């Protein structure tokens, strides 16, 4: 191989090795930096979501706790007012309004108003059913066969109507119905509305269980009057001798207890809210997380009130993770955990709102990381464009280096070749040889 080509190859190797090495290590460093940035962004997104949900749980749990206390105190005042009215000999505020009066031809005198808040927008419910009376209670006769309705009790209960009107206004729509059911069968509902056939409140759990405790919170059920999914808060009504003579109750819509869509407005999409508690599961015989209220299914449109709401349970896919959640509930601890639920990794954040109840939020990790995935795609595209540009630049640099190396090798090797040829002629005895530079 001629000296020129050897020198050319040597120059190419000396120039190309640093260039190729710098590009290779530079590309690896850029990708490593991008991966570290993405990983840190994922951790920051998860941490930020945890902090947001935890802050929300803490603040909203306190709000629900205050709502519970507010409702229980308001119901206690209502029960006292009813007891006072039933024990009083003062003249009533006016004649009782019975549900049949809603069907009278002159019912315009009842000052009825349209109240869509009390009824679902459902094809099953005629538009006339949205009429209610905010100035009157409506009475029903649920007395046993052969037993006359206690008209005196109904007359006395009318004196409570102004109190219920003020209380309803103070509760700012949190209570759907104010119900009073006496052992005699007298039933009163505020605000007044039409009757529902085949509905006997004396057989409802919120009535029967109220005699066993100071305050009874029912499980979720479908309200026959409005079609909403509600919870009932009930307590006994006492007479002057301290004996329970009936029950008074609030019907509280789930969508108002959990603030409807407002609860999720500032949280990641696909976040679900549940009011849950630790209850013995009859199917397994072990403690489980029972769903008392679910914001996603807080409306009962399209289903009759007579259809029972089957108990629903929140069960994790991983038994170990589920056991940790159950342990937190047993200890009454608020916590944040990563739980596999419905074949999806989710972030569970929960806090206690009552002695036996927790507010729980579930957010899929894919939803939390969705903005990071979009950012990751953008970063990878930018890195690919950068590496492509540096690749083109490296190719141009290498082409330039090859051309310069070739020219330099030729410049250096040409005088040496002339000297070598002159030396060869001198060696052959041609002493008159001259070497021209």
Short mmCIF file of C-alpha atoms in Angstrom, two decimals:
data_model
loop_
_atom_site.label_atom_id
_atom_site.label_comp_id
_atom_site.label_asym_id
_atom_site.label_seq_id
_atom_site.Cartn_x
_atom_site.Cartn_y
_atom_site.Cartn_z
CA UNK A 1 0.00 0.00 0.00
CA UNK A 2 1.36 3.38 -0.94
CA UNK A 3 2.36 5.80 1.79
CA UNK A 4 -0.29 8.31 0.75
CA UNK A 5 -3.13 5.88 1.45
CA UNK A 6 -1.61 4.76 4.72
CA UNK A 7 -1.43 8.37 5.86
CA UNK A 8 -4.96 9.01 4.61
CA UNK A 9 -6.35 6.09 6.59
CA UNK A 10 -4.43 7.18 9.71
CA UNK A 11 -5.84 10.70 9.48
CA UNK A 12 -9.37 9.37 8.97
CA UNK A 13 -9.12 7.15 12.05
CA UNK A 14 -7.67 9.96 14.19
CA UNK A 15 -10.49 12.33 13.16
CA UNK A 16 -13.46 9.93 13.16
CA UNK A 17 -12.98 8.14 16.48
CA UNK A 18 -13.56 11.25 18.66
CA UNK A 19 -16.49 12.41 16.50
CA UNK A 20 -18.28 9.04 16.57
CA UNK A 21 -17.53 8.58 20.29
CA UNK A 22 -18.81 12.05 21.17
CA UNK A 23 -22.04 11.51 19.20
CA UNK A 24 -22.64 8.07 20.69
CA UNK A 25 -22.05 9.11 24.28
CA UNK A 26 -23.91 12.37 23.69
CA UNK A 27 -26.98 10.52 22.38
CA UNK A 28 -26.91 8.16 25.36
CA UNK A 29 -26.59 11.07 27.77
CA UNK A 30 -29.48 12.90 26.18
CA UNK A 31 -31.72 9.82 26.33
CA UNK A 32 -30.67 9.13 29.91
CA UNK A 33 -31.45 12.71 30.88
CA UNK A 34 -34.84 12.46 29.16
CA UNK A 35 -35.66 9.20 30.96
CA UNK A 36 -34.65 10.73 34.29
CA UNK A 37 -36.77 13.78 33.55
CA UNK A 38 -39.78 11.63 32.65
CA UNK A 39 -39.32 9.41 35.71
CA UNK A 40 -39.10 12.48 37.94
CA UNK A 41 -42.18 13.94 36.26
CA UNK A 42 -44.08 10.72 36.96
CA UNK A 43 -43.10 10.81 40.61
CA UNK A 44 -44.03 14.49 40.83
CA UNK A 45 -47.41 13.84 39.17
CA UNK A 46 -48.20 10.95 41.52
CA UNK A 47 -47.02 12.91 44.54
CA UNK A 48 -49.02 15.97 43.50
CA UNK A 49 -52.16 13.87 42.97
CA UNK A 50 -51.69 12.19 46.34
CA UNK A 51 -51.33 15.56 48.04
CA UNK A 52 -54.37 16.98 46.27
CA UNK A 53 -56.56 13.98 47.06
CA UNK A 54 -55.33 13.81 50.65
CA UNK A 55 -56.02 17.52 51.14
CA UNK A 56 -59.43 17.09 49.57
CA UNK A 57 -60.24 14.05 51.72
CA UNK A 58 -59.15 15.84 54.90
CA UNK A 59 -61.15 18.98 54.16
CA UNK A 60 -64.21 17.25 52.73
CA UNK A 61 -64.28 14.66 55.51
CA UNK A 62 -64.47 17.53 57.97
CA UNK A 63 -67.23 19.09 55.87
CA UNK A 64 -69.23 15.84 55.84
CA UNK A 65 -68.65 15.46 59.57
CA UNK A 66 -70.04 18.97 60.10
CA UNK A 67 -72.97 18.19 57.80
CA UNK A 68 -73.73 15.07 59.83
CA UNK A 69 -73.68 17.05 63.08
CA UNK A 70 -75.78 19.81 61.51
CA UNK A 71 -78.38 17.32 60.27
CA UNK A 72 -78.56 15.44 63.55
CA UNK A 73 -79.00 18.65 65.54
CA UNK A 74 -81.62 19.95 63.11
CA UNK A 75 -83.52 16.66 63.32
CA UNK A 76 -83.37 16.78 67.14
CA UNK A 77 -84.91 20.26 67.03
CA UNK A 78 -87.59 19.03 64.66
CA UNK A 79 -88.37 16.08 66.95
CA UNK A 80 -88.66 18.42 69.95
CA UNK A 81 -90.97 20.73 68.01
CA UNK A 82 -93.17 17.79 66.98
CA UNK A 83 -93.29 16.49 70.57
CA UNK A 84 -94.24 19.96 71.81
CA UNK A 85 -96.97 20.30 69.19
CA UNK A 86 -98.47 16.88 69.97
CA UNK A 87 -98.50 17.65 73.69
CA UNK A 88 -99.91 21.14 73.29
CA UNK A 89 -103.53 22.19 73.61
CA UNK A 90 -102.98 25.33 71.56
CA UNK A 91 -105.18 25.71 68.47
CA UNK A 92 -103.70 24.39 65.24
CA UNK A 93 -102.40 26.60 62.46
CA UNK A 94 -105.09 25.37 60.10
CA UNK A 95 -106.87 22.27 58.84
CA UNK A 96 -104.63 19.39 57.68
CA UNK A 97 -103.93 19.05 53.97
CA UNK A 98 -104.51 15.49 52.79
CA UNK A 99 -103.03 13.94 49.67
CA UNK A 100 -106.50 13.72 48.11
CA UNK A 101 -106.56 17.50 48.02
CA UNK A 102 -103.90 17.37 45.32
CA UNK A 103 -106.42 15.69 43.05
CA UNK A 104 -109.15 18.24 43.71
CA UNK A 105 -110.26 20.50 40.89
CA UNK A 106 -109.60 23.61 42.98
CA UNK A 107 -106.10 22.66 44.07
CA UNK A 108 -104.80 26.00 42.80
CA UNK A 109 -105.71 27.35 46.22
CA UNK A 110 -102.88 25.26 47.70
CA UNK A 111 -100.20 27.60 46.33
CA UNK A 112 -98.37 24.75 44.59
CA UNK A 113 -95.07 25.48 42.90
CA UNK A 114 -93.06 23.56 40.36
CA UNK A 115 -90.01 21.93 42.02
CA UNK A 116 -87.81 19.95 39.63
CA UNK A 117 -85.31 19.48 42.47
CA UNK A 118 -87.71 17.07 44.14
CA UNK A 119 -88.22 14.86 41.11
CA UNK A 120 -86.08 13.23 38.44
CA UNK A 121 -86.44 14.17 34.80
CA UNK A 122 -87.93 10.82 33.87
CA UNK A 123 -90.53 9.73 31.33
CA UNK A 124 -92.14 7.60 34.06
CA UNK A 125 -93.07 10.69 36.10
CA UNK A 126 -95.77 13.06 34.79
CA UNK A 127 -94.91 16.72 34.84
CA UNK A 128 -97.72 17.38 37.36
CA UNK A 129 -95.82 15.33 39.94
CA UNK A 130 -93.24 18.09 40.25
CA UNK A 131 -95.76 20.29 42.05
CA UNK A 132 -95.17 20.70 45.78
CA UNK A 133 -96.42 22.94 48.56
CA UNK A 134 -93.81 24.79 50.61
CA UNK A 135 -96.49 26.23 52.88
CA UNK A 136 -98.21 22.99 53.90
CA UNK A 137 -97.49 19.48 55.07
CA UNK A 138 -99.42 16.69 53.37
CA UNK A 139 -100.95 13.94 55.49
CA UNK A 140 -101.50 10.29 54.62
CA UNK A 141 -103.52 7.65 56.37
CA UNK A 142 -101.35 4.59 57.03
CA UNK A 143 -103.47 3.31 59.91
CA UNK A 144 -104.20 -0.38 60.24
CA UNK A 145 -107.39 -1.84 58.84
CA UNK A 146 -110.36 -0.98 61.03
CA UNK A 147 -108.40 1.75 62.86
CA UNK A 148 -109.50 5.33 62.39
CA UNK A 149 -106.92 7.93 61.56
CA UNK A 150 -106.04 10.10 64.55
CA UNK A 151 -107.33 13.40 63.20
CA UNK A 152 -106.35 15.20 66.39
CA UNK A 153 -102.69 14.32 65.90
CA UNK A 154 -102.83 15.48 62.29
CA UNK A 155 -104.37 18.75 63.40
CA UNK A 156 -101.66 19.34 66.00
CA UNK A 157 -98.88 18.48 63.56
CA UNK A 158 -99.94 21.33 61.28
CA UNK A 159 -98.48 23.68 63.91
CA UNK A 160 -95.00 22.37 63.02
CA UNK A 161 -95.24 23.45 59.37
CA UNK A 162 -93.81 27.00 59.85
CA UNK A 163 -90.87 25.52 61.77
CA UNK A 164 -90.20 23.01 58.97
CA UNK A 165 -90.37 25.79 56.40
CA UNK A 166 -87.74 27.81 58.26
CA UNK A 167 -85.60 24.74 58.85
CA UNK A 168 -85.80 23.69 55.21
CA UNK A 169 -84.65 27.13 54.16
CA UNK A 170 -81.75 27.04 56.64
CA UNK A 171 -80.68 23.62 55.37
CA UNK A 172 -80.22 25.12 51.87
CA UNK A 173 -81.73 22.20 49.98
CA UNK A 174 -79.71 19.52 51.76
CA UNK A 175 -82.92 17.79 52.93
CA UNK A 176 -85.34 16.56 50.30
CA UNK A 177 -88.27 15.64 52.56
CA UNK A 178 -89.18 16.16 56.23
CA UNK A 179 -91.20 13.10 57.25
CA UNK A 180 -93.16 12.37 60.41
CA UNK A 181 -94.70 8.95 61.02
CA UNK A 182 -96.62 8.20 64.22
CA UNK A 183 -97.48 4.79 65.62
CA UNK A 184 -101.15 5.57 65.02
CA UNK A 185 -100.48 5.60 61.28
CA UNK A 186 -100.50 9.38 60.82
CA UNK A 187 -97.90 10.29 58.20
CA UNK A 188 -96.91 13.83 57.28
CA UNK A 189 -94.45 14.98 54.61
CA UNK A 190 -93.01 18.45 54.00
CA UNK A 191 -92.98 19.95 51.42
CA UNK A 192 -96.39 18.61 50.48
CA UNK A 193 -96.71 16.43 47.38
CA UNK A 194 -98.80 13.68 45.82
CA UNK A 195 -99.03 10.17 47.27
CA UNK A 196 -97.35 6.99 46.08
CA UNK A 197 -99.45 3.86 45.92
CA UNK A 198 -98.48 0.81 47.99
CA UNK A 199 -95.95 2.73 50.07
CA UNK A 200 -96.18 2.16 53.82
CA UNK A 201 -93.50 4.01 55.83
CA UNK A 202 -94.31 1.89 58.91
CA UNK A 203 -92.50 -0.97 57.18
CA UNK A 204 -89.38 0.98 56.23
CA UNK A 205 -86.07 0.29 58.04
CA UNK A 206 -85.56 3.98 58.81
CA UNK A 207 -88.83 3.86 60.78
CA UNK A 208 -88.41 0.54 62.59
CA UNK A 209 -84.73 1.04 63.44
CA UNK A 210 -85.17 4.60 64.72
CA UNK A 211 -86.75 3.31 67.95
CA UNK A 212 -83.48 1.51 68.79
CA UNK A 213 -81.11 4.52 68.79
CA UNK A 214 -80.98 8.27 69.24
CA UNK A 215 -80.04 8.78 65.59
CA UNK A 216 -80.31 6.21 62.83
CA UNK A 217 -78.63 6.56 59.45
CA UNK A 218 -80.13 4.22 56.89
CA UNK A 219 -78.43 2.60 53.96
CA UNK A 220 -78.97 3.98 50.49
CA UNK A 221 -82.41 3.36 49.00
CA UNK A 222 -84.64 4.72 46.27
CA UNK A 223 -87.07 7.37 47.42
CA UNK A 224 -90.60 6.47 46.24
CA UNK A 225 -91.71 10.11 46.14
CA UNK A 226 -88.95 11.53 43.96
CA UNK A 227 -87.02 8.62 42.44
CA UNK A 228 -83.71 9.89 43.85
CA UNK A 229 -81.32 7.61 45.66
CA UNK A 230 -81.36 8.83 49.25
CA UNK A 231 -80.24 8.10 52.79
CA UNK A 232 -82.60 8.61 55.71
CA UNK A 233 -81.68 10.15 59.05
CA UNK A 234 -84.35 9.31 61.60
CA UNK A 235 -84.97 9.49 65.34
CA UNK A 236 -87.89 8.74 67.66
CA UNK A 237 -90.49 11.30 68.69
CA UNK A 238 -91.26 11.23 72.41
CA UNK A 239 -94.40 12.22 74.28
CA UNK A 240 -94.45 14.16 77.53
CA UNK A 241 -93.95 10.93 79.49
CA UNK A 242 -90.80 9.99 77.56
CA UNK A 243 -92.38 7.18 75.52
CA UNK A 244 -91.71 6.90 71.78
CA UNK A 245 -94.88 7.67 69.84
CA UNK A 246 -93.43 7.90 66.36
CA UNK A 247 -90.47 8.78 64.17
CA UNK A 248 -89.37 11.90 62.34
CA UNK A 249 -86.83 11.75 59.53
CA UNK A 250 -84.88 13.64 56.89
CA UNK A 251 -84.60 12.21 53.37
CA UNK A 252 -81.16 13.26 52.10
CA UNK A 253 -80.28 12.78 48.39
CA UNK A 254 -76.93 11.14 47.79
CA UNK A 255 -76.04 13.64 45.09
CA UNK A 256 -76.46 16.48 47.60
CA UNK A 257 -74.66 14.68 50.39
CA UNK A 258 -71.68 14.19 48.07
CA UNK A 259 -72.29 17.52 46.30
CA UNK A 260 -72.98 15.77 43.00
CA UNK A 261 -70.43 16.57 40.31
CA UNK A 262 -68.98 19.39 42.40
CA UNK A 263 -67.05 16.88 44.48
CA UNK A 264 -65.02 15.80 41.43
CA UNK A 265 -64.75 19.11 39.58
CA UNK A 266 -61.23 19.91 40.78
CA UNK A 267 -59.98 16.31 40.85
CA UNK A 268 -58.49 14.14 38.08
CA UNK A 269 -60.94 12.75 35.57
CA UNK A 270 -62.19 9.21 36.16
CA UNK A 271 -61.99 9.80 39.94
CA UNK A 272 -64.87 8.07 41.74
CA UNK A 273 -66.21 8.95 45.17
CA UNK A 274 -67.73 6.49 47.62
CA UNK A 275 -69.16 6.63 51.11
CA UNK A 276 -68.10 3.27 52.54
CA UNK A 277 -67.80 1.40 55.80
CA UNK A 278 -66.39 -1.78 57.29
CA UNK A 279 -69.25 -4.31 57.39
CA UNK A 280 -69.49 -8.08 57.73
CA UNK A 281 -70.01 -9.55 54.27
CA UNK A 282 -72.73 -12.23 54.51
CA UNK A 283 -71.46 -13.96 51.37
CA UNK A 284 -67.92 -14.50 52.68
CA UNK A 285 -68.45 -14.23 56.42
CA UNK A 286 -65.50 -11.82 56.61
CA UNK A 287 -65.33 -8.05 57.02
CA UNK A 288 -65.55 -6.11 53.76
CA UNK A 289 -65.81 -2.57 52.43
CA UNK A 290 -69.52 -1.93 51.93
CA UNK A 291 -70.58 0.94 49.67
CA UNK A 292 -73.17 3.03 51.49
CA UNK A 293 -73.38 5.70 48.81
CA UNK A 294 -71.88 6.06 45.36
CA UNK A 295 -71.83 9.44 43.65
CA UNK A 296 -71.63 7.81 40.20
CA UNK A 297 -74.97 6.03 40.82
CA UNK A 298 -76.76 8.63 42.91
CA UNK A 299 -79.78 8.86 40.61
CA UNK A 300 -82.42 6.21 40.19
CA UNK A 301 -84.01 7.25 36.90
CA UNK A 302 -85.43 4.41 34.90
CA UNK A 303 -85.86 2.04 37.87
CA UNK A 304 -88.94 1.63 40.06
CA UNK A 305 -88.64 2.48 43.74
CA UNK A 306 -89.90 -1.00 44.59
CA UNK A 307 -86.73 -2.52 43.10
CA UNK A 308 -84.37 -3.06 46.04
CA UNK A 309 -80.84 -1.72 45.88
CA UNK A 310 -78.57 -4.71 46.17
CA UNK A 311 -75.63 -4.33 48.56
CA UNK A 312 -72.51 -3.32 46.70
CA UNK A 313 -68.98 -4.06 47.87
CA UNK A 314 -65.64 -2.49 47.06
CA UNK A 315 -63.22 -5.38 46.56
CA UNK A 316 -59.58 -5.07 45.47
CA UNK A 317 -58.05 -7.55 43.04
CA UNK A 318 -55.03 -8.14 45.28
CA UNK A 319 -55.96 -9.82 48.61
CA UNK A 320 -52.86 -8.44 50.33
CA UNK A 321 -53.63 -4.86 49.34
CA UNK A 322 -57.27 -5.35 50.34
CA UNK A 323 -56.19 -6.66 53.76
CA UNK A 324 -54.12 -3.51 54.31
CA UNK A 325 -57.15 -1.33 53.50
CA UNK A 326 -59.34 -3.35 55.87
CA UNK A 327 -56.74 -2.96 58.60
CA UNK A 328 -56.78 0.83 58.09
CA UNK A 329 -60.56 0.83 58.39
CA UNK A 330 -60.45 -1.26 61.55
CA UNK A 331 -57.98 1.18 63.09
CA UNK A 332 -59.95 4.20 61.86
CA UNK A 333 -56.93 5.47 59.89
CA UNK A 334 -56.96 7.75 56.90
CA UNK A 335 -54.44 6.65 54.29
CA UNK A 336 -53.24 6.66 50.68
CA UNK A 337 -52.61 3.31 48.99
CA UNK A 338 -51.94 1.89 45.56
CA UNK A 339 -54.57 -0.79 44.99
CA UNK A 340 -55.36 -3.05 42.07
CA UNK A 341 -59.08 -2.56 41.42
CA UNK A 342 -61.15 -3.73 38.43
CA UNK A 343 -57.98 -4.83 36.58
CA UNK A 344 -56.53 -1.34 36.94
CA UNK A 345 -53.88 0.12 39.21
CA UNK A 346 -55.64 2.78 41.23
CA UNK A 347 -54.81 5.31 43.90
CA UNK A 348 -57.13 4.89 46.88
CA UNK A 349 -57.38 7.85 49.25
CA UNK A 350 -59.75 7.64 52.20
CA UNK A 351 -60.62 9.47 55.40
CA UNK A 352 -63.09 8.87 58.21
CA UNK A 353 -66.26 10.99 58.22
CA UNK A 354 -68.11 9.04 60.92
CA UNK A 355 -67.36 6.39 63.48
CA UNK A 356 -68.22 3.67 60.97
CA UNK A 357 -68.01 5.51 57.64
CA UNK A 358 -65.21 6.65 55.33
CA UNK A 359 -65.11 8.89 52.28
CA UNK A 360 -63.02 7.09 49.64
CA UNK A 361 -61.72 8.37 46.30
CA UNK A 362 -60.32 6.10 43.60
CA UNK A 363 -58.24 7.41 40.69
CA UNK A 364 -56.67 5.17 38.00
CA UNK A 365 -52.92 5.59 37.69
CA UNK A 366 -53.24 5.75 33.92
CA UNK A 367 -55.32 8.87 34.36
CA UNK A 368 -52.73 10.40 36.68
CA UNK A 369 -49.91 9.62 34.26
CA UNK A 370 -51.77 10.54 31.08
CA UNK A 371 -50.27 14.08 30.90
CA UNK A 372 -46.82 12.55 31.55
CA UNK A 373 -47.31 10.08 28.70
CA UNK A 374 -48.16 12.97 26.41
CA UNK A 375 -45.08 14.86 27.61
CA UNK A 376 -42.98 11.73 27.19
CA UNK A 377 -44.08 11.41 23.56
CA UNK A 378 -43.22 15.07 22.95
CA UNK A 379 -39.78 14.72 24.58
CA UNK A 380 -39.00 11.55 22.63
CA UNK A 381 -40.00 13.25 19.39
CA UNK A 382 -37.74 16.21 20.21
CA UNK A 383 -34.85 13.88 21.04
CA UNK A 384 -35.35 11.95 17.80
CA UNK A 385 -35.30 15.22 15.84
CA UNK A 386 -32.16 16.31 17.70
CA UNK A 387 -30.38 13.03 17.08
CA UNK A 388 -31.44 13.07 13.45
CA UNK A 389 -30.06 16.58 13.06
CA UNK A 390 -26.80 15.64 14.80
CA UNK A 391 -26.61 12.56 12.59
CA UNK A 392 -26.81 14.69 9.48
CA UNK A 393 -24.25 17.09 10.97
CA UNK A 394 -21.91 14.22 11.82
CA UNK A 395 -22.18 12.90 8.28
CA UNK A 396 -21.29 16.32 6.86
CA UNK A 397 -18.38 16.66 9.30
CA UNK A 398 -17.09 13.20 8.36
CA UNK A 399 -17.36 14.00 4.66
CA UNK A 400 -15.42 17.23 5.26
CA UNK A 401 -12.82 15.37 7.32
CA UNK A 402 -12.38 12.77 4.58
CA UNK A 403 -11.87 15.46 1.96
CA UNK A 404 -9.39 17.39 4.12
CA UNK A 405 -7.55 14.19 5.08
CA UNK A 406 -7.23 13.22 1.46
CA UNK A 407 -5.91 16.64 0.52
CA UNK A 408 -3.53 16.74 3.49
CA UNK A 409 -2.24 13.22 2.77
CA UNK A 410 -1.58 14.17 -0.81
CA UNK A 411 0.16 17.39 0.19
CA UNK A 412 2.42 15.62 2.68
CA UNK A 413 3.15 12.52 0.63
CA UNK A 414 3.95 14.18 -2.69
CA UNK A 415 7.36 15.78 -1.65
CA UNK A 416 8.32 12.56 0.08
CA UNK A 417 7.54 10.63 -3.05
CA UNK A 418 9.77 12.99 -5.11
CA UNK A 419 12.63 12.51 -2.63
CA UNK A 420 12.17 8.75 -2.72
CA UNK A 421 12.32 8.72 -6.53
CA UNK A 422 15.46 10.92 -6.49
CA UNK A 423 17.14 8.65 -3.97
CA UNK A 424 16.28 5.69 -6.14
CA UNK A 425 17.96 7.29 -9.18
CA UNK A 426 21.08 8.14 -7.13
CA UNK A 427 21.24 4.57 -5.98
CA UNK A 428 21.23 3.50 -9.62
CA UNK A 429 24.37 5.62 -10.23
CA UNK A 430 22.73 8.53 -11.84
CA UNK A 431 24.74 11.15 -10.04
CA UNK A 432 23.46 14.00 -12.12
CA UNK A 433 19.99 13.55 -10.61
CA UNK A 434 18.38 16.71 -9.29
CA UNK A 435 15.41 16.76 -6.86
CA UNK A 436 13.01 19.58 -7.56
CA UNK A 437 10.87 20.80 -4.60
#
